[in-house]
Coordinates of C-alpha atoms in Angstrom, one line a residue:
M1 CA 69.2 20.5 47.8
P2 CA 68.0 21.3 51.4
R3 CA 69.9 19.4 54.4
D4 CA 66.8 18.1 55.0
T5 CA 66.2 16.3 51.5
H6 CA 70.2 15.7 51.4
L7 CA 69.5 13.6 54.5
L8 CA 67.0 12.0 53.6
V9 CA 68.0 10.4 50.5
R10 CA 72.0 9.5 52.0
S11 CA 70.3 7.8 55.1
T12 CA 67.9 5.9 53.1
L13 CA 70.8 4.1 50.8
L14 CA 73.1 4.4 53.4
I15 CA 70.6 1.9 55.2
A16 CA 68.9 0.1 52.0
A17 CA 73.2 -0.2 51.1
G18 CA 73.7 -2.0 55.2
I19 CA 70.2 -4.0 54.6
A20 CA 71.3 -5.0 50.7
V21 CA 75.1 -6.5 51.9
L22 CA 73.7 -8.0 55.0
L23 CA 71.3 -9.9 52.8
L24 CA 73.6 -11.0 50.1
V25 CA 76.2 -12.3 52.6
Q26 CA 72.9 -14.5 54.6
T27 CA 72.2 -15.8 51.3
L28 CA 75.8 -16.4 49.5
A29 CA 75.6 -18.9 52.8
D30 CA 73.0 -20.1 52.4
V31 CA 73.8 -21.1 48.6
G32 CA 76.4 -22.4 49.7
S33 CA 75.0 -25.0 52.6
I34 CA 72.9 -26.3 49.4
R35 CA 74.9 -26.3 47.4
G36 CA 73.8 -24.8 44.7
T37 CA 73.8 -21.1 42.4
L38 CA 73.2 -17.8 43.6
A39 CA 71.0 -17.9 41.0
T40 CA 68.3 -20.4 42.2
A41 CA 67.6 -17.9 45.2
F42 CA 66.6 -15.5 42.2
S43 CA 64.3 -18.1 40.4
F44 CA 60.7 -18.7 41.1
N45 CA 58.3 -20.9 39.6
P46 CA 54.6 -19.1 40.5
D47 CA 53.9 -20.3 43.5
E48 CA 56.5 -18.8 45.0
A49 CA 56.2 -16.7 43.1
R50 CA 52.9 -15.4 43.7
L51 CA 53.6 -16.8 47.8
L52 CA 56.4 -14.6 48.0
M53 CA 54.0 -11.1 46.7
T54 CA 51.9 -12.0 49.4
A55 CA 54.0 -11.5 51.8
L56 CA 55.3 -8.4 50.1
N57 CA 51.7 -6.9 50.1
R58 CA 51.2 -7.5 53.3
S59 CA 54.5 -5.7 54.1
F60 CA 53.9 -2.5 51.7
N61 CA 50.5 -2.3 53.7
Q62 CA 51.9 -2.6 56.9
L63 CA 54.9 0.6 55.4
M64 CA 52.1 2.6 54.2
A65 CA 50.3 2.1 57.4
I66 CA 52.4 3.5 59.5
I67 CA 53.8 6.3 57.5
L68 CA 49.5 7.8 56.5
T69 CA 49.2 7.2 60.6
A70 CA 52.0 9.5 61.3
V71 CA 51.8 12.0 58.2
A72 CA 47.9 11.9 59.4
I73 CA 48.1 12.6 63.4
A74 CA 51.4 15.0 63.4
V75 CA 50.6 17.0 60.5
P76 CA 47.0 18.3 61.3
L77 CA 48.1 18.7 65.5
T78 CA 51.0 20.6 64.6
A79 CA 49.1 22.6 62.0
N80 CA 46.4 23.6 65.2
T81 CA 49.4 24.3 66.7
Y82 CA 51.1 26.6 65.0
S83 CA 49.1 27.9 61.4
V84 CA 46.4 26.5 59.4
K85 CA 48.8 26.8 56.5
L86 CA 51.3 24.2 57.4
L87 CA 48.9 21.8 55.5
E88 CA 48.8 23.2 52.2
T89 CA 52.8 23.6 52.8
F90 CA 53.7 19.9 53.7
I91 CA 51.0 18.6 50.6
D92 CA 53.7 21.1 48.1
D93 CA 57.0 20.0 49.6
R94 CA 58.0 17.5 46.4
V95 CA 60.0 15.0 48.8
N96 CA 56.5 14.4 50.8
R97 CA 54.8 14.1 47.9
A98 CA 57.1 11.8 46.0
V99 CA 57.5 9.7 49.1
L100 CA 54.0 8.9 49.4
L101 CA 53.0 8.4 45.8
A102 CA 56.0 6.2 46.1
F103 CA 54.2 4.3 48.7
V104 CA 51.2 3.9 46.4
F105 CA 52.9 3.5 43.3
G106 CA 53.8 0.8 45.3
V107 CA 50.8 -0.9 46.7
C108 CA 49.6 -0.7 43.1
N109 CA 52.6 -2.7 41.8
N110 CA 52.3 -5.4 43.9
L111 CA 48.5 -5.8 43.2
W112 CA 48.7 -5.6 39.7
L113 CA 52.0 -8.2 39.5
H114 CA 49.8 -11.0 41.9
H115 CA 47.1 -10.6 39.3
V116 CA 49.7 -11.7 36.7
I117 CA 51.3 -14.3 38.5
G118 CA 47.7 -15.9 39.1
H119 CA 47.9 -16.3 35.2
G120 CA 50.4 -19.1 35.8
V121 CA 52.9 -16.2 34.6
V122 CA 56.0 -15.1 36.3
P123 CA 57.1 -11.1 34.4
R124 CA 60.8 -11.5 36.2
V125 CA 61.1 -7.3 35.5
Q126 CA 58.4 -5.9 37.5
L127 CA 59.4 -8.8 40.7
A128 CA 62.5 -7.1 40.0
I129 CA 61.8 -4.2 40.7
S130 CA 58.3 -4.8 43.4
L131 CA 61.7 -6.7 45.2
A132 CA 64.0 -3.6 45.1
M133 CA 61.0 -1.7 46.5
A134 CA 61.1 -4.6 49.1
L135 CA 64.3 -3.6 49.8
L136 CA 64.2 0.5 49.8
Y137 CA 61.0 0.8 51.0
P138 CA 61.7 -0.1 55.0
S139 CA 64.8 2.2 53.9
L140 CA 63.1 4.8 53.6
L141 CA 60.8 4.7 56.7
V142 CA 63.2 5.8 59.7
P143 CA 64.6 9.0 57.6
Y144 CA 61.3 10.2 56.4
L145 CA 59.3 10.4 60.0
Y146 CA 62.7 11.9 60.6
Y147 CA 61.9 13.8 58.1
V148 CA 58.5 14.6 58.4
F149 CA 59.4 15.6 62.3
R150 CA 62.1 17.5 61.1
F151 CA 59.2 19.3 58.4
L152 CA 56.9 19.7 61.5
Q153 CA 59.2 22.2 63.9
P154 CA 57.9 26.0 63.5
D155 CA 61.6 27.1 62.5
T156 CA 61.1 25.0 59.2
L157 CA 57.4 26.5 59.0
L158 CA 58.8 30.1 59.3
R159 CA 61.5 29.5 56.2
R160 CA 58.8 28.1 54.0
L161 CA 56.6 30.7 54.7
S162 CA 58.7 33.4 53.7
G163 CA 60.9 31.8 51.0
E164 CA 57.4 31.9 49.6
L165 CA 56.4 35.2 50.0
L166 CA 60.0 36.9 49.0
A167 CA 60.2 33.7 46.2
G168 CA 57.0 35.4 44.5
V169 CA 58.5 39.0 44.9
E170 CA 61.4 37.9 43.4
A171 CA 58.9 36.4 40.9
A172 CA 56.8 39.6 40.4
A173 CA 60.0 41.9 39.8
A174 CA 61.3 39.5 37.0
T175 CA 57.1 38.9 35.7
P176 CA 55.5 42.1 36.1
S177 CA 52.2 40.5 35.0
R178 CA 52.6 38.1 38.6
A179 CA 52.9 41.1 40.7
A180 CA 49.3 42.1 41.2
E181 CA 48.4 38.0 42.1
V182 CA 52.2 38.4 44.4
A183 CA 50.4 41.1 46.2
E184 CA 47.3 39.2 46.7
N185 CA 48.4 36.4 48.7
A186 CA 51.8 38.1 49.9
P187 CA 50.0 40.2 53.2
A188 CA 48.2 36.5 53.5
L189 CA 51.6 34.8 53.8
V190 CA 52.3 37.7 56.9
E191 CA 49.5 36.5 58.8
H192 CA 50.9 33.2 58.8
V193 CA 54.1 33.8 60.3
G194 CA 52.6 36.5 63.1
S195 CA 50.0 33.4 63.7
I196 CA 52.8 31.0 64.7
G197 CA 54.4 33.8 66.8
I198 CA 51.1 34.6 68.4
R199 CA 50.4 30.6 69.1
S200 CA 54.4 30.1 70.2
V201 CA 53.3 33.3 72.8
D202 CA 50.1 31.2 73.8
R203 CA 52.3 28.3 75.1
M204 CA 55.1 30.1 76.0
D205 CA 57.4 29.0 73.6
R206 CA 60.0 31.0 73.6
T207 CA 62.3 30.7 70.8
T208 CA 59.5 30.3 67.8
A209 CA 58.1 33.4 68.9
V210 CA 61.9 34.7 69.1
E211 CA 61.8 33.6 66.1
T212 CA 59.6 34.6 64.4
V213 CA 60.0 38.2 65.5
H214 CA 63.7 38.1 63.5
T215 CA 62.0 35.9 60.7
L216 CA 59.8 39.4 59.7
R217 CA 63.1 42.0 59.9
A218 CA 64.2 39.0 57.4
I219 CA 61.3 39.5 55.3
V220 CA 62.0 42.7 54.7
E221 CA 65.6 43.7 54.5
R222 CA 65.4 41.1 51.7
Y223 CA 61.7 42.8 49.9
R224 CA 64.2 45.7 50.1
T225 CA 66.6 44.3 47.8
E226 CA 63.9 43.7 45.3
K227 CA 61.6 46.7 46.0
R228 CA 62.8 49.1 42.9
G229 CA 62.6 46.6 40.6
L230 CA 59.3 46.0 41.1
P231 CA 56.5 47.3 38.6
P232 CA 53.7 49.5 39.7
A233 CA 51.1 47.7 39.8
W234 CA 52.5 46.4 43.4
T235 CA 51.9 49.4 44.7
E236 CA 49.0 49.9 42.7
A237 CA 48.1 47.1 44.7
G238 CA 48.9 48.2 48.0
R239 CA 46.9 51.8 47.5
H240 CA 44.2 49.2 47.0
A241 CA 45.0 47.8 50.3
F242 CA 45.6 51.4 52.4
G243 CA 42.5 52.9 51.3
G244 CA 44.6 54.9 48.8
S245 CA 46.7 57.0 51.4
A246 CA 50.1 57.7 48.7
H247 CA 52.3 57.1 51.5
D248 CA 51.3 54.2 52.9
A249 CA 51.1 52.5 49.8
E250 CA 54.4 53.0 49.3
V251 CA 55.3 50.7 52.8
W252 CA 52.3 48.7 52.5
L253 CA 54.7 44.8 53.3
E254 CA 56.2 46.7 55.7
A255 CA 53.5 48.1 57.1
R256 CA 51.7 44.6 57.1
V257 CA 55.0 42.9 59.4
F258 CA 54.9 46.8 61.7
A259 CA 51.2 45.2 62.6
E260 CA 51.9 41.9 63.2
L261 CA 54.8 42.9 65.2
R262 CA 52.0 45.1 67.2
A263 CA 50.0 42.4 67.3
L264 CA 52.7 39.5 68.9
L265 CA 53.7 42.3 70.8
S266 CA 49.9 42.4 72.4
A267 CA 49.8 38.8 73.4
A268 CA 53.6 39.1 74.6
V269 CA 53.1 41.6 77.2
P270 CA 53.3 40.9 79.7
K271 CA 54.0 37.4 79.5
M272 CA 56.7 36.6 77.3
H273 CA 59.7 39.9 77.8
A274 CA 62.1 38.1 75.6
A275 CA 59.6 38.5 72.7
V276 CA 59.3 41.9 73.7
A277 CA 62.9 42.7 73.1
A278 CA 62.9 41.4 69.8
I279 CA 59.9 43.3 68.7
A280 CA 62.2 46.0 70.1
D281 CA 65.2 45.1 68.4
D282 CA 64.2 44.6 65.0
A283 CA 61.9 47.6 64.8
C284 CA 64.3 49.6 65.8
A285 CA 67.3 47.8 62.9
M286 CA 64.6 47.9 60.6
G287 CA 64.0 51.3 61.0
L288 CA 68.1 52.1 60.8
A289 CA 68.5 49.9 57.5
P290 CA 71.1 51.5 55.5
D291 CA 68.7 51.7 52.6
A292 CA 65.6 52.7 55.1
R293 CA 67.8 55.6 55.7
G294 CA 65.7 58.6 53.6
D295 CA 63.1 56.3 53.5
E296 CA 60.4 59.4 55.5
D297 CA 57.6 56.7 55.0
V298 CA 59.5 54.1 56.6
D299 CA 60.5 56.5 59.1
E300 CA 57.0 57.3 59.6
L301 CA 55.9 54.0 59.9
V302 CA 58.9 52.8 62.5
V303 CA 58.0 56.5 64.9
E304 CA 54.1 55.7 64.8
Y305 CA 54.4 51.3 65.2
F306 CA 57.4 52.6 69.1
N307 CA 54.1 54.9 69.9
T308 CA 52.5 52.4 69.8
F309 CA 54.2 49.9 71.1
I310 CA 55.1 52.0 74.1
R311 CA 51.3 53.1 74.5
L312 CA 50.1 48.8 74.4
A313 CA 53.3 48.6 77.5
V314 CA 51.4 51.6 79.5
S315 CA 47.9 50.4 79.1
R316 CA 49.2 46.5 80.5
K317 CA 51.0 49.0 83.4
D318 CA 53.7 46.7 82.6
V319 CA 57.1 48.4 83.4
R320 CA 59.6 45.9 82.1
S321 CA 58.1 46.3 78.9
L322 CA 58.0 50.5 78.8
F323 CA 61.8 50.0 80.3
I324 CA 62.7 47.9 76.9
L325 CA 61.1 49.6 74.0
F326 CA 62.1 53.3 75.4
H327 CA 66.4 52.2 75.6
R328 CA 65.2 50.9 70.7
Y329 CA 63.4 53.9 70.4
R330 CA 65.9 56.3 72.2
D331 CA 68.4 54.3 70.2
Y332 CA 66.7 55.0 67.3
A333 CA 65.9 58.7 67.9
A334 CA 69.7 59.3 68.6
G335 CA 70.7 57.4 65.2
I336 CA 68.0 58.8 62.7
N337 CA 69.2 62.3 64.6
A338 CA 72.3 63.5 62.0
D339 CA 70.0 62.8 58.8
R340 CA 66.6 64.0 60.6
P341 CA 66.9 66.1 63.3
E342 CA 63.6 67.8 63.9
R343 CA 62.2 63.9 63.9
A344 CA 64.8 62.3 66.5
L345 CA 63.1 65.8 68.6
E346 CA 59.8 65.2 67.4
I347 CA 60.2 61.8 69.8
A348 CA 61.9 63.0 72.3
F349 CA 58.2 64.9 73.4
Y350 CA 56.3 61.5 72.4
F351 CA 59.2 60.9 75.0
Q352 CA 57.6 63.2 77.5
Y353 CA 54.7 62.6 76.8
Y354 CA 53.9 58.9 77.9
A355 CA 56.4 59.2 80.0
R356 CA 53.9 61.5 81.5
A357 CA 51.0 59.2 80.9
A358 CA 52.9 56.5 82.4
C359 CA 52.7 58.4 85.8
D360 CA 48.9 59.0 86.2
A361 CA 49.3 54.7 85.3
G362 CA 51.5 54.4 88.5
M363 CA 54.8 53.7 87.2
P364 CA 56.9 56.4 88.3
F365 CA 60.0 54.6 87.4
A366 CA 58.9 55.1 83.1
V367 CA 59.3 58.4 84.0
E368 CA 63.0 57.9 85.6
T369 CA 64.0 55.5 82.5
V370 CA 62.5 58.2 79.7
A371 CA 65.2 61.3 82.1
H372 CA 68.5 59.0 81.8
D373 CA 67.4 57.9 77.7
L374 CA 66.7 62.2 77.1
A375 CA 70.0 62.2 79.2
V376 CA 71.5 60.0 77.0
L377 CA 70.3 61.6 73.2
V378 CA 70.9 65.2 74.2
R379 CA 75.2 63.5 74.8
R380 CA 74.9 62.0 71.7
A381 CA 73.4 64.8 69.8
W382 CA 76.3 66.9 71.6
E383 CA 79.3 64.7 71.1
S384 CA 78.9 64.1 67.0
G385 CA 77.3 68.4 67.2
A386 CA 74.0 67.8 66.0
P387 CA 72.4 71.7 65.5
N388 CA 68.9 70.1 67.5
R389 CA 71.1 69.4 70.3
G390 CA 69.7 73.2 72.4
K391 CA 66.5 72.3 71.5
L392 CA 66.8 68.9 72.9
L393 CA 68.7 70.5 76.3
E394 CA 66.0 72.5 76.3
R395 CA 63.0 70.0 75.5
M396 CA 64.8 67.6 78.9
L397 CA 65.0 69.7 81.5
A398 CA 61.5 71.2 80.5
F399 CA 60.6 67.4 81.4
G400 CA 61.8 66.8 84.6
R401 CA 59.7 70.3 85.8
E402 CA 56.9 69.5 84.5
A403 CA 56.9 65.5 84.3
T404 CA 55.5 64.7 88.0
P405 CA 54.2 67.1 91.0
R406 CA 57.2 66.8 93.3
P407 CA 61.0 66.4 91.8
L408 CA 62.2 62.1 91.4
A409 CA 65.1 61.3 92.4
G410 CA 66.0 59.7 89.1
V411 CA 65.2 62.3 86.7
K412 CA 67.9 64.5 89.0
K413 CA 70.2 62.0 89.0
A414 CA 69.6 61.8 84.9
E415 CA 70.5 65.5 85.0
A416 CA 73.6 66.1 87.3
I417 CA 74.8 63.3 84.8
L418 CA 74.9 64.9 82.3
A419 CA 75.6 68.6 83.7
A420 CA 78.6 66.7 84.7
F421 CA 79.5 65.1 81.0
F422 CA 79.3 69.2 80.3
L423 CA 81.9 70.0 82.7
L424 CA 84.2 67.3 81.7
R425 CA 83.6 69.3 78.3
G426 CA 84.7 72.4 79.3
D427 CA 81.1 73.9 79.5
G428 CA 80.5 75.7 81.9
D429 CA 77.1 77.6 80.4
Q430 CA 74.6 74.0 79.8
A431 CA 75.9 72.6 83.2
A432 CA 74.8 76.5 85.6
R433 CA 71.8 75.8 82.8
I434 CA 70.9 72.6 84.8
A435 CA 71.6 73.5 88.0
E436 CA 69.1 75.7 88.1
G437 CA 66.7 72.8 88.0
F438 CA 68.3 72.2 91.8
R439 CA 67.5 75.6 93.3
G440 CA 65.0 75.2 95.7
L441 CA 66.1 70.7 96.5
E442 CA 66.0 70.2 99.9
R443 CA 69.7 69.7 101.1
G444 CA 69.4 66.0 102.2
F445 CA 68.0 65.3 99.0
V446 CA 70.6 66.3 96.5
D447 CA 73.6 65.7 99.0
R448 CA 71.3 61.8 98.7
L449 CA 71.7 62.4 95.3
R450 CA 75.6 63.5 95.4
D451 CA 76.4 60.6 97.7
D452 CA 74.1 57.9 95.3
I453 CA 76.3 58.9 92.4
V454 CA 79.6 58.9 93.3
H455 CA 79.6 55.4 95.1
V456 CA 78.9 53.2 92.1
R457 CA 80.9 51.8 91.0
R458 CA 79.5 49.0 89.2
E459 CA 79.0 49.6 85.5
R460 CA 76.8 46.8 84.5
Y461 CA 73.9 46.2 87.3
W462 CA 73.7 43.7 90.2
E463 CA 70.8 42.5 88.9
V464 CA 69.9 40.8 85.1
T465 CA 68.4 43.6 83.2
D466 CA 67.6 43.5 79.8
R467 CA 69.9 47.1 79.6
R468 CA 72.1 45.5 81.8
V469 CA 73.9 49.0 82.2
N470 CA 73.8 51.3 85.9
L471 CA 71.7 54.1 85.4
D472 CA 73.7 56.1 87.4
Y473 CA 77.0 55.2 87.0
V474 CA 79.6 57.6 85.5
P475 CA 83.3 57.2 84.1
D476 CA 85.7 57.4 87.1
D477 CA 87.3 60.7 84.7
Q478 CA 83.2 62.1 85.0
R479 CA 82.6 60.7 88.7
A480 CA 85.4 63.8 90.0
K481 CA 82.9 66.8 88.0
V482 CA 79.6 65.0 89.4
E483 CA 80.9 66.4 92.7
E484 CA 82.4 69.7 91.0
F485 CA 78.3 70.1 89.6
F486 CA 76.7 69.9 93.4
A487 CA 79.4 71.8 94.8
M488 CA 78.2 74.7 92.1
V489 CA 74.7 73.5 93.1
T490 CA 75.6 74.0 96.6
E491 CA 77.4 77.6 96.0
A492 CA 74.2 78.6 94.0
E493 CA 72.2 77.4 97.3
R494 CA 73.9 79.3 99.5
T495 CA 74.6 82.7 97.5
V496 CA 70.9 82.8 97.0
E497 CA 70.1 82.4 101.1
A498 CA 73.0 85.2 101.9
A499 CA 71.5 87.5 99.5
P500 CA 68.7 88.4 101.9
A501 CA 70.7 89.5 104.8
E502 CA 72.9 90.8 102.6
V503 CA 69.9 93.3 101.4
G504 CA 69.2 94.0 104.9
D505 CA 72.1 95.0 106.4

């Protein structure tokens, strides 16, 4: 039994039992004071029964009015706030239907009992049932209102929507004849989930917006466990939805989820970076999940949407969103590099492409961020011995030369830190390749770069950021190699400066 339903039943029974005990104690006291028996408290003639039923009818009507008023106000307001799907979900809930029908039965039973008593008859069974309802229904009032308010919380609606979708997927796997019907309804359920997130962003409800993103990810993860058992009709429905594209048809539900993430990101940039971070985290996680590795269609989907996310952040000129998105995109590229080195190299090109677009849009900081991300990608490729590590290094060095008209401090720092990594590994040739990019730079500019890196001793950034790291930080053993690298650069410059004099002599 679900937790909220269990709480409703348990609370109602406890309240009813407590009230019954108190009433019984009061009744026994009154019976003793008049020297009667307990049976006299439950014996009625027709006139007494008619008066009792009149009072019960009035009480039941008031209770029903309270519940219907609360439901009639709270449910439409919440549905208008988050999703109209809530109305259907509320009616389909078995607890809601049972409680509302119980109150309707109570009113009808009392009216009929009042009619029967009007003919001079006291039906004891029906009267006992009415008395039991008179005890149970008031006890139900508070627990049921709590159940309704819990039901109307957006996280409850998210669980029910995802549960309905996944239950349909399981039914389609078990009964292939239902696959087409479930596939037809699935996109609408995904859209309802996404709508809750979008409206939460509009209301600045960060908790619900982030929970919506996690719910979309959970749908994909649970769906993949059933995906292989789905019949051809499921994929055919996807092919119809995507105009016959075979690649999109294989991942059509994942594509629907990513489309909702994109709509949610459009609402969140630049007003809610917590949602942006959740989208970036979960998009990366969905692409790196064990059951997604090796799936070229999923990989293509993740890359396309990460590019779309970054383009949106560039067009909105939101530096912080770019900072978040590039970070997770880098993690995704590093995660697939062992299995798909060509794709990781392609992502490195996208880094360069969108960094240039960000610079053109007046956000040079994005270029410096991308330089550090590319450096991390190169370092991880070298540590794992990836076959594309040389090409990744070439891509980074080309990025440093071509990203901006003039050298940026952040880009050169990223190159220097990477060179120190190579020196620490004993790979002086790669460090020398990086040092060539420092040739001709102003001496004061180079000295400031060295000082900035060497004097950074704090690994975590001194302000709260989404990455929580200082991009210029290097470990102690690597810091000495930074000094060695800049000494190499200085020596190379002196050699170049001395060469014309030697020739003249």
